[in-house]
mmCIF file of C-alpha atoms in Angstrom:
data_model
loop_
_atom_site.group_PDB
_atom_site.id
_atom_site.type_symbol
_atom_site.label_atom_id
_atom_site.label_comp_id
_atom_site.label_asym_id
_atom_site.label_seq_id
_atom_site.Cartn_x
_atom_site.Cartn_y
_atom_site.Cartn_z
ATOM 1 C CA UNK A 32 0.000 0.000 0.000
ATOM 2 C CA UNK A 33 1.599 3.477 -0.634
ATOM 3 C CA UNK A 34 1.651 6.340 1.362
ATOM 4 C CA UNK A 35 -0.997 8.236 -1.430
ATOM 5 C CA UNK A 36 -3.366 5.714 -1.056
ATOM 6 C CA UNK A 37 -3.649 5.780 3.252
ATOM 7 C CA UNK A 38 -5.132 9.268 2.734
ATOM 8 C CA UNK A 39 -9.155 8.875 2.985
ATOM 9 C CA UNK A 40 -11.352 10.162 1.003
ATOM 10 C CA UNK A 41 -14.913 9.423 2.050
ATOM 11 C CA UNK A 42 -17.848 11.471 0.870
ATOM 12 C CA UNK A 43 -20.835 12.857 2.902
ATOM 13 C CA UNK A 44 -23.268 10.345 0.562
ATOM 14 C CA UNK A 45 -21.269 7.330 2.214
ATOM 15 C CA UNK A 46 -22.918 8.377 5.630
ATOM 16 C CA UNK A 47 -25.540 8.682 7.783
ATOM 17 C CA UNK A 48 -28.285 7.666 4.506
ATOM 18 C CA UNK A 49 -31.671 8.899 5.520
ATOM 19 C CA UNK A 50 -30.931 10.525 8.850
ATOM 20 C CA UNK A 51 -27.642 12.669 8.540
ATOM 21 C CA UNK A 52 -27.554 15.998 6.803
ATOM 22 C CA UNK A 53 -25.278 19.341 6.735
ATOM 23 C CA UNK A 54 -22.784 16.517 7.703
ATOM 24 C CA UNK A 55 -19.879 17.718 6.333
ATOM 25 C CA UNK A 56 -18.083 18.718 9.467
ATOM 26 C CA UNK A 57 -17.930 15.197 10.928
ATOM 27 C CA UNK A 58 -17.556 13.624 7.483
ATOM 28 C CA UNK A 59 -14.392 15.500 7.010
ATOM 29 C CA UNK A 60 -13.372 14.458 10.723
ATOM 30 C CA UNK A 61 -13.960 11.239 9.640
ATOM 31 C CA UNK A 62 -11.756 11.355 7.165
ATOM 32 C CA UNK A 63 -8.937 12.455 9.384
ATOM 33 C CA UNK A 64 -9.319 9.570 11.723
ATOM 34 C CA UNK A 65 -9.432 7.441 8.743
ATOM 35 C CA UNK A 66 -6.307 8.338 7.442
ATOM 36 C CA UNK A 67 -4.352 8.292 11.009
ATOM 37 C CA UNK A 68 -5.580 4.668 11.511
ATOM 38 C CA UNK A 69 -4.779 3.626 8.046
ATOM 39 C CA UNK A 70 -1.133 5.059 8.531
ATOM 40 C CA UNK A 71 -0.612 3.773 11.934
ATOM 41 C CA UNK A 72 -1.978 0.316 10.970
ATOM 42 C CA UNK A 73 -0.659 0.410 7.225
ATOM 43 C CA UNK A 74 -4.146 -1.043 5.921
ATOM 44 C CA UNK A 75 -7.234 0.550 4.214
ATOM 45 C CA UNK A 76 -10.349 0.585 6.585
ATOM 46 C CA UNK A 77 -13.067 -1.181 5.525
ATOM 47 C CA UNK A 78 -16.296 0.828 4.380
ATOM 48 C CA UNK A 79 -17.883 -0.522 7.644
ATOM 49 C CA UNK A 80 -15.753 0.204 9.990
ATOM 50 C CA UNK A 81 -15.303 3.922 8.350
ATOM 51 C CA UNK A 82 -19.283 4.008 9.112
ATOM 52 C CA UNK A 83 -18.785 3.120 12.547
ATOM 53 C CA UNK A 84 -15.969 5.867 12.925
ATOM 54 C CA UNK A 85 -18.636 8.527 11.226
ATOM 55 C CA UNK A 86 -21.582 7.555 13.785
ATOM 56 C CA UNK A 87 -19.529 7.966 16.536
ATOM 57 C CA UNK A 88 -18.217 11.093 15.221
ATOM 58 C CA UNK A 89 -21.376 12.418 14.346
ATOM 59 C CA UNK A 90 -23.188 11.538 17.268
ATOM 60 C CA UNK A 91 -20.887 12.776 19.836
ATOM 61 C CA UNK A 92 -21.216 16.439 17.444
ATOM 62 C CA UNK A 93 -25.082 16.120 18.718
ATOM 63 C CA UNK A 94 -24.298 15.350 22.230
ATOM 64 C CA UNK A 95 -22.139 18.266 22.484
ATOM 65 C CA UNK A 96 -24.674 20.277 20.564
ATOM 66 C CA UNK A 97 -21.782 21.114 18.481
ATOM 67 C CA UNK A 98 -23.371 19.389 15.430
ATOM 68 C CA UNK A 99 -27.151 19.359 13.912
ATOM 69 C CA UNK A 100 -28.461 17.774 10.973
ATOM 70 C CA UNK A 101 -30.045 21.497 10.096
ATOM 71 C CA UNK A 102 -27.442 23.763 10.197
ATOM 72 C CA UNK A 103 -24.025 21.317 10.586
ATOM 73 C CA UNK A 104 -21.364 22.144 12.929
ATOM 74 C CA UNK A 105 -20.779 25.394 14.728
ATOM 75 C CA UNK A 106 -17.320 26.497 13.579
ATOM 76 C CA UNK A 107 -16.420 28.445 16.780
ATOM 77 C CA UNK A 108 -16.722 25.237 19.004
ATOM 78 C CA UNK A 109 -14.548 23.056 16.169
ATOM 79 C CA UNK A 110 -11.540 22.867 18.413
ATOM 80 C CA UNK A 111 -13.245 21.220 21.233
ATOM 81 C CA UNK A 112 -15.137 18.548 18.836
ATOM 82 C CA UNK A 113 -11.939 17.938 16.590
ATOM 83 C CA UNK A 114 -10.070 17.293 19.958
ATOM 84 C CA UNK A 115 -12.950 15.063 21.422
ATOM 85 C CA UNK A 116 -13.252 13.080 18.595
ATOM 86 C CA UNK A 117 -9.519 12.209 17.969
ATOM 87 C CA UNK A 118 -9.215 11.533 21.643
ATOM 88 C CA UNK A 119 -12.149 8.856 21.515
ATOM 89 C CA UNK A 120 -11.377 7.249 18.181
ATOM 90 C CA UNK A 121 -7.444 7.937 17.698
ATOM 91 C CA UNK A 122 -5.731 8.677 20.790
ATOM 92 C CA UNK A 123 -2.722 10.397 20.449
ATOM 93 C CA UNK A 124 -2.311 10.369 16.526
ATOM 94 C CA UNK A 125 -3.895 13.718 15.459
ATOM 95 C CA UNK A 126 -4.154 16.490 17.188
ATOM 96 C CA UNK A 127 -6.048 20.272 16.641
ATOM 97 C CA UNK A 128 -3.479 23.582 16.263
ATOM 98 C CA UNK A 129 -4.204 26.275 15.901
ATOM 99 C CA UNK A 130 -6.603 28.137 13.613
ATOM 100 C CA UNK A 131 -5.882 30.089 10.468
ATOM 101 C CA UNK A 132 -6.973 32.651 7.973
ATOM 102 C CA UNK A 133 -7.572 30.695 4.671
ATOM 103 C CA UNK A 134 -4.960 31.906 1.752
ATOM 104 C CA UNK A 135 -3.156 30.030 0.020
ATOM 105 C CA UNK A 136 0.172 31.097 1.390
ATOM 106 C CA UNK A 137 -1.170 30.097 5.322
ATOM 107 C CA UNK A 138 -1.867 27.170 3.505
ATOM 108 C CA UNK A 139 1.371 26.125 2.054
ATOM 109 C CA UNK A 140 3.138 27.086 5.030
ATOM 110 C CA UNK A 141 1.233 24.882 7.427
ATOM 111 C CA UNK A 142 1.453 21.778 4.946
ATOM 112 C CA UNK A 143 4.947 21.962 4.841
ATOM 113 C CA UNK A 144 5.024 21.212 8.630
ATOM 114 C CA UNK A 145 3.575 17.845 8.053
ATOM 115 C CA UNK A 146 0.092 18.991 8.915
ATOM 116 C CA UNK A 147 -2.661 18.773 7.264
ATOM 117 C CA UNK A 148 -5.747 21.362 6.989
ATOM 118 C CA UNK A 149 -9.693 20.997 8.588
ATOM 119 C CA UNK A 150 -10.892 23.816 6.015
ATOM 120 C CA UNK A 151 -13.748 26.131 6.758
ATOM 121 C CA UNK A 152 -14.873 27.670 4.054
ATOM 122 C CA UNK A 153 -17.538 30.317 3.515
ATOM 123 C CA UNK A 154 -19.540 31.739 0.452
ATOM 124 C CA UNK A 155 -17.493 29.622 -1.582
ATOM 125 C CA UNK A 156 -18.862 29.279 -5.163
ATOM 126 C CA UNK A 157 -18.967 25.401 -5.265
ATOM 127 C CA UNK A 158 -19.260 24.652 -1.840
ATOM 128 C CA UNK A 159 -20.639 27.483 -0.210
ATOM 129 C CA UNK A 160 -20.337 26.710 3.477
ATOM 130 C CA UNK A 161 -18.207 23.969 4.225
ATOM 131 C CA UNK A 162 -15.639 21.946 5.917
ATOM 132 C CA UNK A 163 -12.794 19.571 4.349
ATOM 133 C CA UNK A 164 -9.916 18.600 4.358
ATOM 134 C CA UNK A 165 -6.400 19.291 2.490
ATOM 135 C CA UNK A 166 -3.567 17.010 2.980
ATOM 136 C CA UNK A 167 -1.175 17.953 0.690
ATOM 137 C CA UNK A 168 0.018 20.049 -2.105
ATOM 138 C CA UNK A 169 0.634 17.726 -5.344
ATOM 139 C CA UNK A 170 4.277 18.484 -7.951
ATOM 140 C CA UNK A 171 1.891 21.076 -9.735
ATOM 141 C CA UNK A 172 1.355 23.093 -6.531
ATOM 142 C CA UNK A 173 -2.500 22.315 -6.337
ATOM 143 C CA UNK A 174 -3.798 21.684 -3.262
ATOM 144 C CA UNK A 175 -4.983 17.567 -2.451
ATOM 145 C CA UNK A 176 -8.374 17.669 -0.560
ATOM 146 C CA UNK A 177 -10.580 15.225 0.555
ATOM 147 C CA UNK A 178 -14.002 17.721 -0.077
ATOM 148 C CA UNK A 179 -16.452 15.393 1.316
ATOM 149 C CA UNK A 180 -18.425 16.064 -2.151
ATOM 150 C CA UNK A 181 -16.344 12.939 -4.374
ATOM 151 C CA UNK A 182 -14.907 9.693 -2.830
ATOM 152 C CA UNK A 183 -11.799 10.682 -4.285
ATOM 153 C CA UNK A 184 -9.178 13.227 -4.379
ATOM 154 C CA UNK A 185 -9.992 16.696 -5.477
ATOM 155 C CA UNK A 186 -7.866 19.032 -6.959
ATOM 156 C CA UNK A 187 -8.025 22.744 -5.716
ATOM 157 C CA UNK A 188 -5.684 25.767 -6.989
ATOM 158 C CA UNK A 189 -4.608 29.093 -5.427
ATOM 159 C CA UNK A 190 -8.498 30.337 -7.090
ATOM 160 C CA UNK A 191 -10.145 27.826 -6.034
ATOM 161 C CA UNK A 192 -9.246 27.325 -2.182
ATOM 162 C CA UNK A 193 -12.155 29.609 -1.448
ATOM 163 C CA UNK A 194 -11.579 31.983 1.809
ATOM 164 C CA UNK A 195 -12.592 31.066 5.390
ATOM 165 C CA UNK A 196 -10.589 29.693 8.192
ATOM 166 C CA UNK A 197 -8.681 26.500 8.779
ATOM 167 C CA UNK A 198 -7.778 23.930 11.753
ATOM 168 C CA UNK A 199 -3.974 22.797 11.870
ATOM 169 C CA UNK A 200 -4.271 19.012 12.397
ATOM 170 C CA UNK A 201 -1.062 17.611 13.660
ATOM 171 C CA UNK A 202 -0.080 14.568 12.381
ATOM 172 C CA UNK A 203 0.957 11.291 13.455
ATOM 173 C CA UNK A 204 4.234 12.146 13.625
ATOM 174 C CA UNK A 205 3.905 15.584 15.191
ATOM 175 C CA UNK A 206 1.839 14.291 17.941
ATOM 176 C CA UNK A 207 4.150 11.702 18.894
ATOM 177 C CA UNK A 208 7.087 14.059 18.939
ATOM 178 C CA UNK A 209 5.477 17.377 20.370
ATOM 179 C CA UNK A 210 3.118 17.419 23.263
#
């Protein structure tokens, strides 16, 4: 398995069929504690177990009143559910930073830290508001996102980014080494 393909890239139609909506927030959390695992255990996660990883995700969101299937997640508490969730589902692998103004330059800057980026955007033409995630920047300089719209990677330039805010999420190896 290479390192490309332990990134996950579940979409919001995957989860929660029926019952879940505005569920991009813990989709895209999903998809971080998807990718930790896979890394740590050097194995893709089945579908099912993925699922299992959402629901509790999602449901702990509703406890905390942090998520609802009207209006999604409340960006000014996503810390505190980021750092809840990785602490029940992948203690000590990831771990929130701090937040950022979107541009394309924070972006960069962050990613070449090792971390990757919980993206918040707002008004944003495609998405309008929305949370995903970025993991890397590819050998053309676009930006590798997981946007909870496709099961598979999506492509974003300086243009298309959008503008909003962004979570640091330290990485495996960042959380082992600084505490």
């Amino acid at each position: 398995m290479n390192k490309a393909s332990l990134k996950s890239f579940h979409s919001t139609g995957e989860f929660g069929r029926g019952f879940y909506r505005n569920h991009c927030g813990p989709t895209a959390i999903t998809n971080l504690i998807i990718t930790a695992r896979q890394t740590r255990e050097g194995r893709e996660i089945p579908t099912e177990e993925a699922a299992r990883v959402f629901e509790s995700v999602a449901s702990m969101g509703r406890r905390y009143l942090i998520y609802n299937r009207k209006h999604g997640t409340t960006d000014l508490f996503l810390w505190f559910y980021v750092n809840a969730a990785f602490k029940a589902n992948c203690e000590g692998m990831l771990r929130p930073g701090h937040r950022y103004t979107l541009s394309p330059k924070n972006a960069r800057k962050v990613l070449a830290r090792g971390s990757f980026l919980l993206l918040e955007v707002f008004g944003h033409p495609k998405y309008g508001w929305h949370q995903m995630v970025v993991y890397d920047v590819d050998e053309a300089g676009h930006f590798i996102a997981a946007d909870g719209f496709e099961p598979r990677p999506v492509l974003l330039d300086d243009h298309t980014i959008g503008r909003g805010l962004f979570l640091e999420i330290k990485t495996p190896q960042q959380a082992a080494g600084h505490r």
